[in-house]
Amino acid sequence: MLMASQNSQCTRKESSRGPWTAEEDQKLAQAIEIHGARRWESIAAKAGLGRRGKSCRLRWLNYLRPNIKRGNISDQEEDLIIRLHKLLGNRWSLIAGRLPGRTDNEIKNYWNSHLSKKIWHEKKGIGATSRGFMPPRSRAMEMKTTDKVKELEGTSKSGEDSIISFNAGNGFFDYSKEGPLNLEWISKFLEEDEGWSVFS
DNA sequence: AACAACCTCAACCGCATCAGA
DNA sequence: GTCTGATGCGGTTGAGGTTGT
């Protein structure tokens, strides 16, 4: 599905775009095997792909990397995503870090296409699958997330700052204090959060 | 069967942050 | 301490598929 718009941009940027072919995947995997998964611009060049390093990195992380799980997000995983999202907000990479084999991109897509809708319907008291009653993005991005955060948080300049701390259900959670890289507190939160309800 | 509306998800972009010189 | 290139992250886009009328 190489689209016209992408072709035009391809010409403009002198690099190929659009979906990856099996041949490209193979070349990329070989290049990574030889050179390692770093220096992506260099890998892109050495693999002979007309791709940007960023694209190669994304392809590797989301599809080619070993132990990637594809599709079929279980109820258990879904529950965990919802709980972690409530806890962390749109910190997809952190959420993905708690779900082995899942990528931040996949979780972000799953959230935007499934879970946000589900939660929206629950809050509105609308049947979850009724067509024509879709939340924003689709109407989806009726209000962009960052704007929503700003509105909720007041006048904070950036969305990043605004979610340093937030209400994680039972109380105000100081994210910055706990530290983003120490995941123990997340586990602790999830373990202690008995009786937790997504839609409360 | 044809069309329109809607959904999904792979892929891209811009910005922030990190790391090395 | 500063600069620069590499990397990581979240937001957004749009083609193709699906479903409803």
Short mmCIF file of C-alpha atoms (C1' of nucleotides) in Angstrom, two decimals:
data_model
loop_
_atom_site.label_atom_id
_atom_site.label_comp_id
_atom_site.label_asym_id
_atom_site.label_seq_id
_atom_site.Cartn_x
_atom_site.Cartn_y
_atom_site.Cartn_z
CA MET A 1 0.00 0.00 0.00
CA LEU A 2 2.34 2.63 -1.17
CA MET A 3 0.30 5.76 -1.20
CA ALA A 4 0.62 8.71 -3.51
CA SER A 5 1.15 11.14 -0.70
CA GLN A 6 3.89 9.00 0.68
CA ASN A 7 5.53 8.75 -2.73
CA SER A 8 5.62 12.46 -3.03
CA GLN A 9 7.19 12.77 0.38
CA CYS A 10 9.55 10.01 -0.56
CA THR A 11 10.83 12.08 -3.42
CA ARG A 12 11.05 15.10 -1.22
CA LYS A 13 12.97 13.40 1.52
CA GLU A 14 14.91 11.01 -0.72
CA SER A 15 14.03 8.02 1.42
CA SER A 16 11.39 5.34 1.01
CA ARG A 17 8.34 5.33 3.20
CA GLY A 18 5.28 3.26 3.76
CA PRO A 19 4.88 -0.35 4.77
CA TRP A 20 7.90 -2.55 5.09
CA THR A 21 8.39 -5.46 2.72
CA ALA A 22 9.63 -8.90 3.78
CA GLU A 23 12.82 -8.20 1.89
CA GLU A 24 13.42 -4.98 3.81
CA ASP A 25 12.74 -6.77 7.08
CA GLN A 26 15.27 -9.42 6.19
CA LYS A 27 17.92 -6.87 5.25
CA LEU A 28 17.34 -4.94 8.43
CA ALA A 29 17.48 -8.05 10.61
CA GLN A 30 20.75 -9.07 8.99
CA ALA A 31 22.26 -5.63 9.46
CA ILE A 32 21.26 -5.61 13.12
CA GLU A 33 22.70 -9.08 13.60
CA ILE A 34 26.01 -7.88 12.25
CA HIS A 35 26.21 -4.38 13.68
CA GLY A 36 23.97 -4.54 16.72
CA ALA A 37 20.81 -2.59 17.52
CA ARG A 38 22.35 0.86 17.74
CA ARG A 39 23.54 3.64 15.43
CA TRP A 40 20.35 3.35 13.46
CA GLU A 41 21.28 5.80 10.72
CA SER A 42 24.38 3.74 10.11
CA ILE A 43 22.38 0.50 10.09
CA ALA A 44 19.90 1.96 7.65
CA ALA A 45 22.73 2.89 5.32
CA LYS A 46 24.59 -0.40 5.69
CA ALA A 47 21.44 -2.43 5.14
CA GLY A 48 20.96 -0.65 1.86
CA LEU A 49 17.48 0.42 2.83
CA GLY A 50 16.26 3.76 1.64
CA ARG A 51 14.88 4.24 5.11
CA ARG A 52 15.64 6.61 7.90
CA GLY A 53 17.31 5.29 11.00
CA LYS A 54 14.26 6.14 13.03
CA SER A 55 12.09 3.97 10.82
CA CYS A 56 14.51 1.08 11.16
CA ARG A 57 14.53 1.41 14.92
CA LEU A 58 10.75 1.47 15.07
CA ARG A 59 10.46 -1.53 12.80
CA TRP A 60 12.93 -3.48 14.89
CA LEU A 61 11.37 -2.60 18.21
CA ASN A 62 7.79 -3.21 17.13
CA TYR A 63 8.08 -6.20 14.82
CA LEU A 64 11.45 -7.79 14.27
CA ARG A 65 12.77 -7.92 17.80
CA PRO A 66 12.71 -11.41 19.36
CA ASN A 67 9.91 -12.33 21.80
CA ILE A 68 7.42 -9.87 20.37
CA LYS A 69 3.82 -10.84 21.00
CA ARG A 70 1.41 -9.84 18.29
CA GLY A 71 -2.32 -9.29 18.67
CA ASN A 72 -4.73 -11.01 21.03
CA ILE A 73 -4.29 -8.89 24.10
CA SER A 74 -5.70 -10.99 26.91
CA ASP A 75 -8.24 -9.79 29.46
CA GLN A 76 -5.50 -9.91 32.05
CA GLU A 77 -3.24 -7.73 29.94
CA GLU A 78 -6.10 -5.38 29.17
CA ASP A 79 -6.85 -5.02 32.84
CA LEU A 80 -3.23 -4.30 33.56
CA ILE A 81 -3.06 -1.70 30.80
CA ILE A 82 -6.11 0.07 32.17
CA ARG A 83 -4.72 0.05 35.69
CA LEU A 84 -1.30 1.22 34.61
CA HIS A 85 -2.81 3.93 32.45
CA LYS A 86 -4.79 5.15 35.37
CA LEU A 87 -1.60 5.17 37.35
CA LEU A 88 0.86 6.51 34.79
CA GLY A 89 -1.19 8.33 32.19
CA ASN A 90 0.05 8.18 28.61
CA ARG A 91 3.44 6.81 29.57
CA TRP A 92 3.20 4.09 26.97
CA SER A 93 6.78 2.96 27.22
CA LEU A 94 6.48 2.52 30.97
CA ILE A 95 3.23 0.63 30.57
CA ALA A 96 4.79 -1.53 27.87
CA GLY A 97 7.64 -2.27 30.22
CA ARG A 98 5.20 -4.06 32.48
CA LEU A 99 3.83 -6.19 29.67
CA PRO A 100 6.47 -8.57 28.35
CA GLY A 101 6.48 -8.84 24.57
CA ARG A 102 4.26 -5.82 24.09
CA THR A 103 5.45 -2.57 22.58
CA ASP A 104 4.57 0.96 23.49
CA ASN A 105 3.17 1.54 20.00
CA GLU A 106 0.91 -1.49 20.23
CA ILE A 107 -0.39 -0.53 23.64
CA LYS A 108 -0.94 3.05 22.56
CA ASN A 109 -2.90 1.87 19.53
CA TYR A 110 -4.87 -0.60 21.61
CA TRP A 111 -5.72 2.08 24.09
CA ASN A 112 -6.78 4.60 21.47
CA SER A 113 -8.87 2.15 19.46
CA HIS A 114 -10.30 -0.10 22.17
CA LEU A 115 -9.88 0.97 25.75
CA SER A 116 -10.49 4.68 25.52
CA LYS A 117 -13.70 3.84 23.71
CA LYS A 118 -14.66 1.28 26.32
CA ILE A 119 -14.08 3.66 29.17
CA TRP A 120 -15.84 6.46 27.35
CA HIS A 121 -18.87 4.27 26.86
CA GLU A 122 -18.87 3.19 30.47
CA LYS A 123 -18.77 6.76 31.64
CA LYS A 124 -21.54 7.74 29.28
CA GLY A 125 -23.55 4.67 30.12
CA ILE A 126 -23.70 3.67 26.47
CA GLY A 127 -23.52 0.08 25.21
CA ALA A 128 -19.95 -0.69 24.39
CA THR A 129 -20.33 -1.76 20.78
CA SER A 130 -23.06 0.43 19.44
CA ARG A 131 -22.04 1.99 16.17
CA GLY A 132 -22.51 5.69 15.83
CA PHE A 133 -21.75 6.36 19.45
CA MET A 134 -18.03 6.55 19.19
CA PRO A 135 -15.82 8.60 21.43
CA PRO A 136 -13.49 11.15 20.07
CA ARG A 137 -10.58 10.30 18.06
CA SER A 138 -12.49 9.27 15.73
CA ARG A 139 -14.26 11.99 17.30
CA ALA A 140 -11.35 10.59 18.90
CA MET A 141 -9.24 13.59 19.36
CA GLU A 142 -12.05 15.98 19.96
CA MET A 143 -9.76 17.28 22.60
CA LYS A 144 -6.12 16.41 22.27
CA THR A 145 -4.71 14.61 25.25
CA THR A 146 -2.18 17.29 26.00
CA ASP A 147 -4.85 19.94 25.87
CA LYS A 148 -7.03 17.86 28.13
CA VAL A 149 -4.21 17.51 30.60
CA LYS A 150 -3.55 21.22 30.49
CA GLU A 151 -7.19 21.91 31.11
CA LEU A 152 -7.21 19.54 34.06
CA GLU A 153 -3.95 20.73 35.48
CA GLY A 154 -4.43 24.41 34.98
CA THR A 155 -1.76 26.54 33.39
CA SER A 156 1.19 24.21 33.26
CA LYS A 157 3.25 24.92 30.15
CA SER A 158 3.86 21.38 29.01
CA GLY A 159 1.91 18.14 29.19
CA GLU A 160 5.02 16.43 30.45
CA ASP A 161 5.17 18.60 33.54
CA SER A 162 1.49 18.36 34.10
CA ILE A 163 1.50 14.62 34.66
CA ILE A 164 4.41 14.53 37.05
CA SER A 165 1.83 14.05 39.70
CA PHE A 166 -1.78 13.13 39.45
CA ASN A 167 -4.65 11.56 41.21
CA ALA A 168 -4.19 7.80 41.04
CA GLY A 169 -7.55 6.88 42.42
CA ASN A 170 -7.36 6.74 46.16
CA GLY A 171 -5.08 9.70 46.61
CA PHE A 172 -2.76 12.13 45.01
CA PHE A 173 0.26 10.36 43.64
CA ASP A 174 3.59 12.13 43.46
CA TYR A 175 5.16 10.57 40.40
CA SER A 176 8.30 12.67 40.40
CA LYS A 177 8.96 11.80 44.02
CA GLU A 178 8.74 8.08 43.37
CA GLY A 179 10.94 8.22 40.29
CA PRO A 180 9.96 7.04 36.85
CA LEU A 181 12.55 4.32 36.53
CA ASN A 182 11.91 2.59 39.81
CA LEU A 183 9.08 0.26 38.92
CA GLU A 184 8.78 -1.32 42.34
CA TRP A 185 6.34 1.30 43.47
CA ILE A 186 4.13 0.49 40.51
CA SER A 187 3.98 -3.14 41.52
CA LYS A 188 3.29 -2.10 45.06
CA PHE A 189 0.50 0.16 43.92
CA LEU A 190 -1.08 -2.56 41.81
CA GLU A 191 -0.83 -5.12 44.59
CA GLU A 192 -2.28 -2.81 47.20
CA ASP A 193 -5.00 -1.49 44.96
CA GLU A 194 -7.59 -4.09 45.91
CA GLY A 195 -11.10 -3.26 44.94
CA TRP A 196 -9.81 -0.93 42.31
CA SER A 197 -12.28 0.04 39.65
CA VAL A 198 -11.43 1.50 36.28
CA PHE A 199 -14.60 3.45 36.04
CA SER A 200 -14.86 4.80 39.49
"C1'" DA B 1 -24.48 -4.50 -4.86
"C1'" DA B 2 -22.99 0.04 -3.98
"C1'" DC B 3 -21.89 3.47 -1.16
"C1'" DA B 4 -20.76 5.85 3.11
"C1'" DA B 5 -19.27 5.90 7.62
"C1'" DC B 6 -16.37 4.18 10.78
"C1'" DC B 7 -12.39 1.41 12.77
"C1'" DT B 8 -7.75 -0.32 13.03
"C1'" DC B 9 -2.98 -0.06 13.25
"C1'" DA B 10 1.51 0.57 10.83
"C1'" DA B 11 4.23 4.23 10.18
"C1'" DC B 12 5.74 8.91 10.43
"C1'" DC B 13 6.85 13.39 12.71
"C1'" DG B 14 8.47 16.67 16.11
"C1'" DC B 15 10.35 17.36 20.35
"C1'" DA B 16 12.87 16.05 24.53
"C1'" DT B 17 16.54 13.76 26.49
"C1'" DC B 18 20.84 11.34 26.57
"C1'" DA B 19 25.66 10.50 25.70
"C1'" DG B 20 30.01 11.29 23.91
"C1'" DA B 21 33.46 14.50 22.07
"C1'" DG C 1 30.17 23.66 30.38
"C1'" DT C 2 28.78 23.36 25.54
"C1'" DC C 3 27.82 21.33 21.24
"C1'" DT C 4 26.14 17.81 18.31
"C1'" DG C 5 24.41 13.55 16.84
"C1'" DA C 6 21.78 9.56 18.41
"C1'" DT C 7 17.98 7.74 20.66
"C1'" DG C 8 13.44 7.50 22.90
"C1'" DC C 9 8.81 8.90 23.39
"C1'" DG C 10 4.11 10.41 22.61
"C1'" DG C 11 0.98 12.37 19.26
"C1'" DT C 12 -0.88 12.09 14.79
"C1'" DT C 13 -1.93 10.50 10.13
"C1'" DG C 14 -4.05 7.95 6.49
"C1'" DA C 15 -4.71 3.59 3.65
"C1'" DG C 16 -7.13 -0.40 3.81
"C1'" DG C 17 -10.52 -3.16 5.93
"C1'" DT C 18 -15.08 -3.72 8.04
"C1'" DT C 19 -19.75 -2.79 8.97
"C1'" DG C 20 -24.16 -0.55 8.42
"C1'" DT C 21 -27.68 1.43 5.35
#
